[in-house]
Amino acid sequence: MAGIYIHIPFCKKACYYCDFHFSTNWKVKDELIDSLEKELELQKSYLNGETIETIYFGGGTPSVLKGEEINRLLDKINKLHHVTKDAEITLEANPDDLDAVKIKEIRQTAINRFSIGIQSFFDEDLQWMNRAHNAGEAKSSIMRAQDAGFENITCDLIYGYPLLTNKKWKENIQTLIDLEIPHISSYSMTVEPQTALATFIRKKQQPAMNEEQSAEQFLMLMAELEKNGFLHYEISNFGKEGWLSKHNSNYWFGKKYLGIGPSAHSFNGESRQWNIANNYKYIDTLANGKVPFEQELLSPIQRLNEYVMTSLRTMWGLDLEKVKNNFGEEYSEELLHTATQFIEKQWVKHEEQKLFLSDTGKLYADHIASELFIG
Amino acid sequence: MKNIRNFCIIAHIDHGKSTLADRLLEYTKTISARDAQAQLLDNMDLERERGITIKSHAIQMEYKVAGENYIFNLIDTPGHVDFSYEVSRSIAACEGALLIVDASQGIQAQTISNLYLALEHDLHIIPILNKMDLPGAMPEEVKDQIVDLIGCDRDEIIPASGKTGLGVDKIIEAIVERIPAPVGEPDGPLQALIFDSVFNSFRGIIAYFKVLNGEIRKNDKVKFVATGKEYIADEVGTLKLNQEPKSVIKTGDVGYIISGIKEAREVKVGDTITKVDNPGEAIIGFEEVKPMVFAGIYPVDTEDFEELREAMHKLQLNDASIVFEPESSAALGFGFRCGFLGMLHMEIIQERLEREFGMTVITTVPNVSYKAYMTKGKEEIIVNNPSDLPDPSKLDLIEEPYIKANIITKADFVGPVLSLCIQKRGTIVNQSYLTSDRVELVFEMPMGEIVFDFYDKLKTISKGYASFDYHQIGYRQSDLVRMDIRLNGDPVDALSSLIHRSNAYNFGKKICEKLKELLPRQQFEIAIQASIGAKVIARETVKAMRKDVTAKCYGGDISRKRKLLEKQKEGKKRMRQVGSVEIPQSAFMAVLKLD
C-alpha cells in the first residue's frame, strides 16, 4: 500500500507566514499540469507496483484546478497504478475558491475528502496573515461543501499569534465543533526564515511569537477537542474515530509515497528524494524527459531517527519492540535509557514496551525527539 | 667594514615600508621585479594578509657607488607594540634608520616611539616622505612635523614613492653618505648580537646576528651567553634572497648561523654569541621576553587535548615568546594557560593554530599578570589566572602592571580620547601639539584596561584617526577582585575574570546580559549571577523552556526536520555542562567581545 502526493504550486496571494513552494504567477499553469502528467509517467515504477490507497492534492492551492484538470491527473494515475476502490482522495482548498460552481465541479471528480485552509474565523486575523478569504467565506465554504455531500472534511486552524486572544481561539475551535467537522489540523504559528513574517519581526514591525501563549493555546486545543470526542492521533492532528487521515498517517507509519510536482518529496523505504522547487526549471527538465530531483539515501540510523521523530508524535507511540526487531536491541535499550529522564518528569509515558508523549510532553516533542536520537 | 651600512626602517603600518623596501631590493638588483613576490620581506601568509610584519627579517644588498662596493644590511622590524623588545634589538644592530612617513597621513604614535628608540641608540635618521604620488599628500605639513620631531634640515627629507620608484636613488645615496659605517674591534673576542631567529623544519632554528666585535667562522665552537649553551657553527652566511653560506662573517656585518638548534627558546633575541675558547662579554640590553597577557586555550572538542598540546609545542618551536602550561577547567576540560606578548600576539597564535594545525580553540577571558603579596611573610605570588588569586583575607595587597601610553590623534578627538582613557583608569601626564591639528597625549594607565576592548574603542571614537603605543612602567597597587559567574549556583571557572573593583559591576552586568542572550532555554529556569566572593553584583534569569517548536511533520517535512533535530543534538553534544546547565561554546567566546 502506498500514496501519491501531487503538488499544485499556485496561489492567489502569498500568506505572510508560508514557506511552501508556490507562485502567484499563473502563466505556466497549463504547461505545469502537462508536466505533472509527464512526471507521473516517468515515475510510474517508483512504487514498484504497490497498490495506491491514498491520493493527496496539496499546495500551493490545489483548489485553483478545474474539475477537468483534476480528472485528467486522476485518470493518468489510474492508468499507471492500481488504485483501491475506497481510496482516500484529498484536495486542499481555500475557502475563497469553494463557490457553488467549483464545489459542484469537484463533486463530479473522485475527490472524496476536503482539507480546507480556514486558519481563523476572524477577519482581522485573516488579513494579518494575508489570506485570500474572509471570515464569512471561511464558514460558508464549509457549509457549501457539506451541503454538496462532502462529509470527510478537515479544517486547518492556526494558534499562537499575537492577535489571537484565548477567547477568539476558543471560538474558532467551537465553530468547527458546531459545524460537525470530523477532523482538525492545527498548527502553532511558526516563523519560518525567509518569509514576510520573519522580515516583519526582524524589522520590529511585528512582535515575535509568544511561546507562553502558544503553549497555553495548544493545551486549550487538546482539552476542547478531547472533550468533544476527537482523538489526538498526532501532535497537529485531531480526528473522530473513523475519520483520521489515511494519507498523512501513512507518512508517520513509514509507508512509501510518490510526490509529483515541483518541491514534492518521495520516499521508497530506503531513500528520500525531492523535486526542484522552481516551476520553470521543473517544466523545462520534464520537457527533456527527465525528473529534476535530489536524493538522499538513508542509513539505518537515519531511518531509526525518523521513526523516533514521527512515531513519538502519534497516539500509537514509539514501539520499542519494533525498534528491537528492525534495528537491534542495543538501540531499543539506548532509547529507553535516554527516555528515563523524561519518564521521570512525566513528559513521556512508558507502557507495554512503547513510549508515548504525555500532554505536557507534546509541548516538547521536538526537544524530546532530538534527545532520543541515536548518534 | 667601512663599506658596510646597517640600517632598519621605522614606519607606521601601511605607510609603505614593505613596498619601499622592495624598491630598494630591485634597485640594487638583489631581486628582479619579476621574481618579487609582492612585499618580499613579509613572508608569512598571515603577515601579508594583515599587511604588517609580525616577525623581523633581514636581507643583504650589494651596491657599487663610485667604484666602491658597498654592503647594505636591511634589518626589518615588526610593526606592532606587542613586539617592541624585538624592535629594540633590531635597532641596536643598526647604525642608521630610514624614517618613513606617509605624506598623506603624517606621523603616528608607533613611529614616534620607535624613533625614540632609534635615537636612544644613536642611529642616524634618514627621513623619507613616502607616498608622494597620492593625491592627498601634504608634503609641506608633514615635513614640518618631521623637522619638529628630529630637528633635521628640511632639505634632508627625501620625497619618495614606493609605487612609482620616486626617490629610491636618493635614498641609496643617503644610505651611503649619511649612515656611518659600523665600528668594532676586528681582533677582539667575538660578540655577536642575536636580533631575530626563524624556524626551518629541515635545519632547525636559524639565528640572525650582527657581529659587534671579532668574527665568526664556520665550524667555530660558539657559546650563547644568556642560555650558556654551546654549539658548533655548522653553517654561517649572509642573508640574500636565500641564505648564502660563507666561511666567515666579519666585524660590523650581519649574518645567520645554523647550529642544529631544535627549539626556538634556546635562541633568545638580545643574547650574545661568543666563542668558547676566547669568550667576549654579554652585550648589554638583554632581557628575557616576558608574556604580558594570559588566557586559557581549550580544544573545542575535549578529545583533542593531545592534538592541541602537540600543536602548541610546534608553535613554540618557532615562536619562543609563547609560554603555556596545562590547566584544567571544570567547564572546559583540559587545556593550557598561555602567556602572550599582547593581544595581537594572542590573536595571531589563535589564528595560526587554526590555519596551520586545523585546531579550533576556545579562548577564555584574558588577563595581565598581577602580583599578590600575602599578609604572612610578605610572600609574593604571581597571578596569571583568576584561580591563582589567593583568598582576600590572607592578602596584604595586590599590584597590577602599568603602562605609559602614547596616543596621537587629531585635535578634534582630544575630548573623547581623554574621557576614554580616564574611564579606563588612566591619568594624563602630558599633552602636546605636534602641529596645530595633531596632538600627542601621554597617559599612565593600568595595562589590564587595554586588554579588553581598548583598541576598538579608541578607533571608534577617533574615527580611525588615533594611533597608539605603550610601554610598561612597572607595578602599582590595585584594588583587584576576582569576579565569578555562577549558573544556578555553580561557578563556571572558565568565565571567572580578574578585574578592578570599580569595573566589576558594569562588567558583571554585561556578562550576565550576554549570557542570557546566548544560553539556550533549558527544561528549567537558569539563574545567571556575577559575584565577588559571596556577594552577587549582577543577575539575570533565563526562563525555562515553555514549549519547543512542534511544527507540522508531513511527507515533505520529515527529511528537513530530522536534519534539524540531528543538528540540535550535535550542538548539544558540543555544549559543556556545569552542574545541570548546558553552555554552548559561543558563550565562552562571546564574553571576549562585550558591547
PDB file of N, CA and C in Angstrom, chain A residues 235-301:
ATOM      1  N   ILE A 235       0.526  15.024  16.887  1.00  0.00           N
ATOM      2  CA  ILE A 235       0.709  16.338  17.509  1.00  0.00           C
ATOM      3  C   ILE A 235      -0.214  17.405  16.915  1.00  0.00           C
ATOM      4  N   SER A 236      -0.269  17.496  15.596  1.00  0.00           N
ATOM      5  CA  SER A 236      -1.038  18.566  14.966  1.00  0.00           C
ATOM      6  C   SER A 236      -2.375  18.102  14.422  1.00  0.00           C
ATOM      7  N   ASN A 237      -2.740  16.855  14.701  1.00  0.00           N
ATOM      8  CA  ASN A 237      -3.940  16.304  14.056  1.00  0.00           C
ATOM      9  C   ASN A 237      -4.915  15.664  15.037  1.00  0.00           C
ATOM     10  N   PHE A 238      -6.192  16.023  14.861  1.00  0.00           N
ATOM     11  CA  PHE A 238      -7.258  15.521  15.724  1.00  0.00           C
ATOM     12  C   PHE A 238      -8.368  14.976  14.823  1.00  0.00           C
ATOM     13  N   GLY A 239      -8.871  13.804  15.109  1.00  0.00           N
ATOM     14  CA  GLY A 239      -9.950  13.285  14.273  1.00  0.00           C
ATOM     15  C   GLY A 239     -10.891  12.421  15.071  1.00  0.00           C
ATOM     16  N   LYS A 240     -12.155  12.395  14.610  1.00  0.00           N
ATOM     17  CA  LYS A 240     -13.085  11.475  15.256  1.00  0.00           C
ATOM     18  C   LYS A 240     -12.786  10.068  14.744  1.00  0.00           C
ATOM     19  N   GLU A 241     -13.108   9.086  15.551  1.00  0.00           N
ATOM     20  CA  GLU A 241     -12.921   7.686  15.189  1.00  0.00           C
ATOM     21  C   GLU A 241     -13.449   7.453  13.771  1.00  0.00           C
ATOM     22  N   GLY A 242     -12.622   6.852  12.926  1.00  0.00           N
ATOM     23  CA  GLY A 242     -13.072   6.565  11.562  1.00  0.00           C
ATOM     24  C   GLY A 242     -12.795   7.682  10.569  1.00  0.00           C
ATOM     25  N   TRP A 243     -12.344   8.834  11.064  1.00  0.00           N
ATOM     26  CA  TRP A 243     -12.113   9.965  10.164  1.00  0.00           C
ATOM     27  C   TRP A 243     -10.667  10.444  10.170  1.00  0.00           C
ATOM     28  N   LEU A 244      -9.787   9.595  10.671  1.00  0.00           N
ATOM     29  CA  LEU A 244      -8.379  10.004  10.681  1.00  0.00           C
ATOM     30  C   LEU A 244      -7.855  10.027   9.248  1.00  0.00           C
ATOM     31  N   SER A 245      -6.886  10.894   8.998  1.00  0.00           N
ATOM     32  CA  SER A 245      -6.344  10.984   7.642  1.00  0.00           C
ATOM     33  C   SER A 245      -5.464   9.776   7.350  1.00  0.00           C
ATOM     34  N   LYS A 246      -5.845   9.026   6.321  1.00  0.00           N
ATOM     35  CA  LYS A 246      -5.043   7.855   5.988  1.00  0.00           C
ATOM     36  C   LYS A 246      -3.735   8.283   5.330  1.00  0.00           C
ATOM     37  N   HIS A 247      -3.844   9.288   4.458  1.00  0.00           N
ATOM     38  CA  HIS A 247      -2.663   9.689   3.693  1.00  0.00           C
ATOM     39  C   HIS A 247      -1.556  10.171   4.633  1.00  0.00           C
ATOM     40  N   ASN A 248      -1.908  11.098   5.517  1.00  0.00           N
ATOM     41  CA  ASN A 248      -0.894  11.619   6.425  1.00  0.00           C
ATOM     42  C   ASN A 248      -0.399  10.559   7.398  1.00  0.00           C
ATOM     43  N   SER A 249      -1.318   9.718   7.887  1.00  0.00           N
ATOM     44  CA  SER A 249      -0.893   8.671   8.825  1.00  0.00           C
ATOM     45  C   SER A 249       0.170   7.787   8.188  1.00  0.00           C
ATOM     46  N   ASN A 250       0.031   7.544   6.893  1.00  0.00           N
ATOM     47  CA  ASN A 250       0.998   6.687   6.226  1.00  0.00           C
ATOM     48  C   ASN A 250       2.411   7.282   6.233  1.00  0.00           C
ATOM     49  N   TYR A 251       2.512   8.622   6.221  1.00  0.00           N
ATOM     50  CA  TYR A 251       3.844   9.246   6.361  1.00  0.00           C
ATOM     51  C   TYR A 251       4.470   8.811   7.681  1.00  0.00           C
ATOM     52  N   TRP A 252       3.647   8.808   8.728  1.00  0.00           N
ATOM     53  CA  TRP A 252       4.193   8.526  10.067  1.00  0.00           C
ATOM     54  C   TRP A 252       4.429   7.041  10.277  1.00  0.00           C
ATOM     55  N   PHE A 253       3.726   6.210   9.470  1.00  0.00           N
ATOM     56  CA  PHE A 253       3.956   4.771   9.570  1.00  0.00           C
ATOM     57  C   PHE A 253       5.134   4.336   8.700  1.00  0.00           C
ATOM     58  N   GLY A 254       5.741   5.283   8.012  1.00  0.00           N
ATOM     59  CA  GLY A 254       6.913   4.946   7.206  1.00  0.00           C
ATOM     60  C   GLY A 254       6.556   4.256   5.897  1.00  0.00           C
ATOM     61  N   LYS A 255       5.304   4.449   5.429  1.00  0.00           N
ATOM     62  CA  LYS A 255       4.932   3.814   4.153  1.00  0.00           C
ATOM     63  C   LYS A 255       5.506   4.604   2.983  1.00  0.00           C
ATOM     64  N   LYS A 256       5.502   3.977   1.816  1.00  0.00           N
ATOM     65  CA  LYS A 256       6.083   4.621   0.631  1.00  0.00           C
ATOM     66  C   LYS A 256       5.121   5.643   0.048  1.00  0.00           C
ATOM     67  N   TYR A 257       5.683   6.663  -0.531  1.00  0.00           N
ATOM     68  CA  TYR A 257       4.829   7.609  -1.246  1.00  0.00           C
ATOM     69  C   TYR A 257       5.599   8.223  -2.403  1.00  0.00           C
ATOM     70  N   LEU A 258       4.815   8.585  -3.411  1.00  0.00           N
ATOM     71  CA  LEU A 258       5.401   9.224  -4.590  1.00  0.00           C
ATOM     72  C   LEU A 258       4.897  10.659  -4.625  1.00  0.00           C
ATOM     73  N   GLY A 259       5.807  11.596  -4.661  1.00  0.00           N
ATOM     74  CA  GLY A 259       5.427  13.010  -4.723  1.00  0.00           C
ATOM     75  C   GLY A 259       5.634  13.524  -6.132  1.00  0.00           C
ATOM     76  N   ILE A 260       4.614  14.146  -6.688  1.00  0.00           N
ATOM     77  CA  ILE A 260       4.675  14.649  -8.059  1.00  0.00           C
ATOM     78  C   ILE A 260       4.545  16.172  -8.016  1.00  0.00           C
ATOM     79  N   GLY A 261       5.345  16.867  -8.835  1.00  0.00           N
ATOM     80  CA  GLY A 261       5.252  18.321  -8.888  1.00  0.00           C
ATOM     81  C   GLY A 261       6.463  18.978  -8.255  1.00  0.00           C
ATOM     82  N   PRO A 262       6.657  20.258  -8.591  1.00  0.00           N
ATOM     83  CA  PRO A 262       7.824  20.956  -8.052  1.00  0.00           C
ATOM     84  C   PRO A 262       7.820  20.924  -6.525  1.00  0.00           C
ATOM     85  N   SER A 263       8.969  20.660  -5.938  1.00  0.00           N
ATOM     86  CA  SER A 263       9.209  20.616  -4.486  1.00  0.00           C
ATOM     87  C   SER A 263       8.632  19.383  -3.805  1.00  0.00           C
ATOM     88  N   ALA A 264       7.930  18.515  -4.537  1.00  0.00           N
ATOM     89  CA  ALA A 264       7.313  17.352  -3.885  1.00  0.00           C
ATOM     90  C   ALA A 264       8.372  16.331  -3.473  1.00  0.00           C
ATOM     91  N   HIS A 265       8.133  15.688  -2.339  1.00  0.00           N
ATOM     92  CA  HIS A 265       9.060  14.681  -1.804  1.00  0.00           C
ATOM     93  C   HIS A 265       8.518  13.280  -2.052  1.00  0.00           C
ATOM     94  N   SER A 266       9.429  12.331  -2.252  1.00  0.00           N
ATOM     95  CA  SER A 266       9.047  10.930  -2.391  1.00  0.00           C
ATOM     96  C   SER A 266       9.900  10.083  -1.457  1.00  0.00           C
ATOM     97  N   PHE A 267       9.346   8.926  -1.109  1.00  0.00           N
ATOM     98  CA  PHE A 267      10.059   8.018  -0.204  1.00  0.00           C
ATOM     99  C   PHE A 267       9.771   6.594  -0.634  1.00  0.00           C
ATOM    100  N   ASN A 268      10.821   5.797  -0.801  1.00  0.00           N
ATOM    101  CA  ASN A 268      10.593   4.415  -1.236  1.00  0.00           C
ATOM    102  C   ASN A 268      11.048   3.387  -0.204  1.00  0.00           C
ATOM    103  N   GLY A 269      11.212   3.836   1.034  1.00  0.00           N
ATOM    104  CA  GLY A 269      11.611   2.920   2.091  1.00  0.00           C
ATOM    105  C   GLY A 269      13.108   2.980   2.368  1.00  0.00           C
ATOM    106  N   GLU A 270      13.882   3.353   1.347  1.00  0.00           N
ATOM    107  CA  GLU A 270      15.331   3.396   1.528  1.00  0.00           C
ATOM    108  C   GLU A 270      15.922   4.762   1.280  1.00  0.00           C
ATOM    109  N   SER A 271      15.278   5.510   0.386  1.00  0.00           N
ATOM    110  CA  SER A 271      15.815   6.835   0.109  1.00  0.00           C
ATOM    111  C   SER A 271      14.664   7.831   0.020  1.00  0.00           C
ATOM    112  N   ARG A 272      15.045   9.078   0.254  1.00  0.00           N
ATOM    113  CA  ARG A 272      14.083  10.164   0.062  1.00  0.00           C
ATOM    114  C   ARG A 272      14.576  11.003  -1.093  1.00  0.00           C
ATOM    115  N   GLN A 273      13.648  11.565  -1.845  1.00  0.00           N
ATOM    116  CA  GLN A 273      14.063  12.475  -2.900  1.00  0.00           C
ATOM    117  C   GLN A 273      13.069  13.602  -3.013  1.00  0.00           C
ATOM    118  N   TRP A 274      13.532  14.723  -3.521  1.00  0.00           N
ATOM    119  CA  TRP A 274      12.646  15.882  -3.612  1.00  0.00           C
ATOM    120  C   TRP A 274      12.903  16.595  -4.931  1.00  0.00           C
ATOM    121  N   ASN A 275      11.813  17.007  -5.542  1.00  0.00           N
ATOM    122  CA  ASN A 275      11.906  17.684  -6.830  1.00  0.00           C
ATOM    123  C   ASN A 275      12.346  19.124  -6.641  1.00  0.00           C
ATOM    124  N   ILE A 276      12.848  19.688  -7.719  1.00  0.00           N
ATOM    125  CA  ILE A 276      13.297  21.068  -7.684  1.00  0.00           C
ATOM    126  C   ILE A 276      12.108  21.990  -7.369  1.00  0.00           C
ATOM    127  N   ALA A 277      12.359  23.021  -6.536  1.00  0.00           N
ATOM    128  CA  ALA A 277      11.278  23.914  -6.120  1.00  0.00           C
ATOM    129  C   ALA A 277      11.265  25.155  -7.012  1.00  0.00           C
ATOM    130  N   ASN A 278      11.064  24.927  -8.322  1.00  0.00           N
ATOM    131  CA  ASN A 278      11.047  26.052  -9.255  1.00  0.00           C
ATOM    132  C   ASN A 278      10.198  25.625 -10.450  1.00  0.00           C
ATOM    133  N   ASN A 279       9.105  26.340 -10.673  1.00  0.00           N
ATOM    134  CA  ASN A 279       8.154  25.906 -11.703  1.00  0.00           C
ATOM    135  C   ASN A 279       8.784  25.837 -13.090  1.00  0.00           C
ATOM    136  N   TYR A 280       9.560  26.863 -13.456  1.00  0.00           N
ATOM    137  CA  TYR A 280      10.133  26.910 -14.803  1.00  0.00           C
ATOM    138  C   TYR A 280      11.133  25.785 -15.016  1.00  0.00           C
ATOM    139  N   LYS A 281      12.018  25.617 -14.041  1.00  0.00           N
ATOM    140  CA  LYS A 281      13.028  24.564 -14.190  1.00  0.00           C
ATOM    141  C   LYS A 281      12.378  23.188 -14.174  1.00  0.00           C
ATOM    142  N   TYR A 282      11.328  23.067 -13.388  1.00  0.00           N
ATOM    143  CA  TYR A 282      10.600  21.797 -13.329  1.00  0.00           C
ATOM    144  C   TYR A 282      10.031  21.472 -14.713  1.00  0.00           C
ATOM    145  N   ILE A 283       9.382  22.454 -15.296  1.00  0.00           N
ATOM    146  CA  ILE A 283       8.762  22.252 -16.614  1.00  0.00           C
ATOM    147  C   ILE A 283       9.828  21.947 -17.673  1.00  0.00           C
ATOM    148  N   ASP A 284      10.899  22.743 -17.668  1.00  0.00           N
ATOM    149  CA  ASP A 284      11.953  22.578 -18.677  1.00  0.00           C
ATOM    150  C   ASP A 284      12.600  21.200 -18.608  1.00  0.00           C
ATOM    151  N   THR A 285      12.889  20.762 -17.384  1.00  0.00           N
ATOM    152  CA  THR A 285      13.577  19.481 -17.252  1.00  0.00           C
ATOM    153  C   THR A 285      12.675  18.340 -17.717  1.00  0.00           C
ATOM    154  N   LEU A 286      11.391  18.448 -17.348  1.00  0.00           N
ATOM    155  CA  LEU A 286      10.482  17.383 -17.784  1.00  0.00           C
ATOM    156  C   LEU A 286      10.283  17.410 -19.290  1.00  0.00           C
ATOM    157  N   ALA A 287      10.377  18.605 -19.877  1.00  0.00           N
ATOM    158  CA  ALA A 287      10.265  18.706 -21.336  1.00  0.00           C
ATOM    159  C   ALA A 287      11.382  17.901 -21.992  1.00  0.00           C
ATOM    160  N   ASN A 288      12.492  17.763 -21.281  1.00  0.00           N
ATOM    161  CA  ASN A 288      13.599  16.953 -21.802  1.00  0.00           C
ATOM    162  C   ASN A 288      13.538  15.503 -21.332  1.00  0.00           C
ATOM    163  N   GLY A 289      12.396  15.142 -20.791  1.00  0.00           N
ATOM    164  CA  GLY A 289      12.207  13.740 -20.417  1.00  0.00           C
ATOM    165  C   GLY A 289      12.882  13.323 -19.124  1.00  0.00           C
ATOM    166  N   LYS A 290      13.210  14.310 -18.274  1.00  0.00           N
ATOM    167  CA  LYS A 290      13.868  13.962 -17.005  1.00  0.00           C
ATOM    168  C   LYS A 290      13.105  14.552 -15.824  1.00  0.00           C
ATOM    169  N   VAL A 291      13.257  13.893 -14.678  1.00  0.00           N
ATOM    170  CA  VAL A 291      12.664  14.421 -13.447  1.00  0.00           C
ATOM    171  C   VAL A 291      13.758  15.140 -12.660  1.00  0.00           C
ATOM    172  N   PRO A 292      13.534  16.422 -12.378  1.00  0.00           N
ATOM    173  CA  PRO A 292      14.586  17.162 -11.669  1.00  0.00           C
ATOM    174  C   PRO A 292      14.515  16.952 -10.160  1.00  0.00           C
ATOM    175  N   PHE A 293      15.300  16.021  -9.656  1.00  0.00           N
ATOM    176  CA  PHE A 293      15.225  15.783  -8.201  1.00  0.00           C
ATOM    177  C   PHE A 293      16.602  15.607  -7.585  1.00  0.00           C
ATOM    178  N   GLU A 294      16.643  15.760  -6.273  1.00  0.00           N
ATOM    179  CA  GLU A 294      17.819  15.411  -5.484  1.00  0.00           C
ATOM    180  C   GLU A 294      17.416  14.275  -4.573  1.00  0.00           C
ATOM    181  N   GLN A 295      18.405  13.505  -4.164  1.00  0.00           N
ATOM    182  CA  GLN A 295      18.072  12.295  -3.435  1.00  0.00           C
ATOM    183  C   GLN A 295      19.021  12.092  -2.275  1.00  0.00           C
ATOM    184  N   GLU A 296      18.504  11.509  -1.204  1.00  0.00           N
ATOM    185  CA  GLU A 296      19.427  11.073  -0.148  1.00  0.00           C
ATOM    186  C   GLU A 296      19.087   9.659   0.254  1.00  0.00           C
ATOM    187  N   LEU A 297      20.146   8.872   0.396  1.00  0.00           N
ATOM    188  CA  LEU A 297      19.977   7.505   0.869  1.00  0.00           C
ATOM    189  C   LEU A 297      19.962   7.553   2.382  1.00  0.00           C
ATOM    190  N   LEU A 298      19.073   6.792   2.989  1.00  0.00           N
ATOM    191  CA  LEU A 298      19.007   6.829   4.448  1.00  0.00           C
ATOM    192  C   LEU A 298      19.817   5.682   5.039  1.00  0.00           C
ATOM    193  N   SER A 299      20.652   6.030   6.013  1.00  0.00           N
ATOM    194  CA  SER A 299      21.371   4.976   6.736  1.00  0.00           C
ATOM    195  C   SER A 299      20.374   4.356   7.725  1.00  0.00           C
ATOM    196  N   PRO A 300      20.680   3.175   8.229  1.00  0.00           N
ATOM    197  CA  PRO A 300      19.773   2.585   9.227  1.00  0.00           C
ATOM    198  C   PRO A 300      19.532   3.530  10.412  1.00  0.00           C
ATOM    199  N   ILE A 301      20.589   4.231  10.846  1.00  0.00           N
ATOM    200  CA  ILE A 301      20.431   5.144  11.982  1.00  0.00           C
ATOM    201  C   ILE A 301      19.483   6.290  11.615  1.00  0.00           C
TER     202      ILE A 301
END
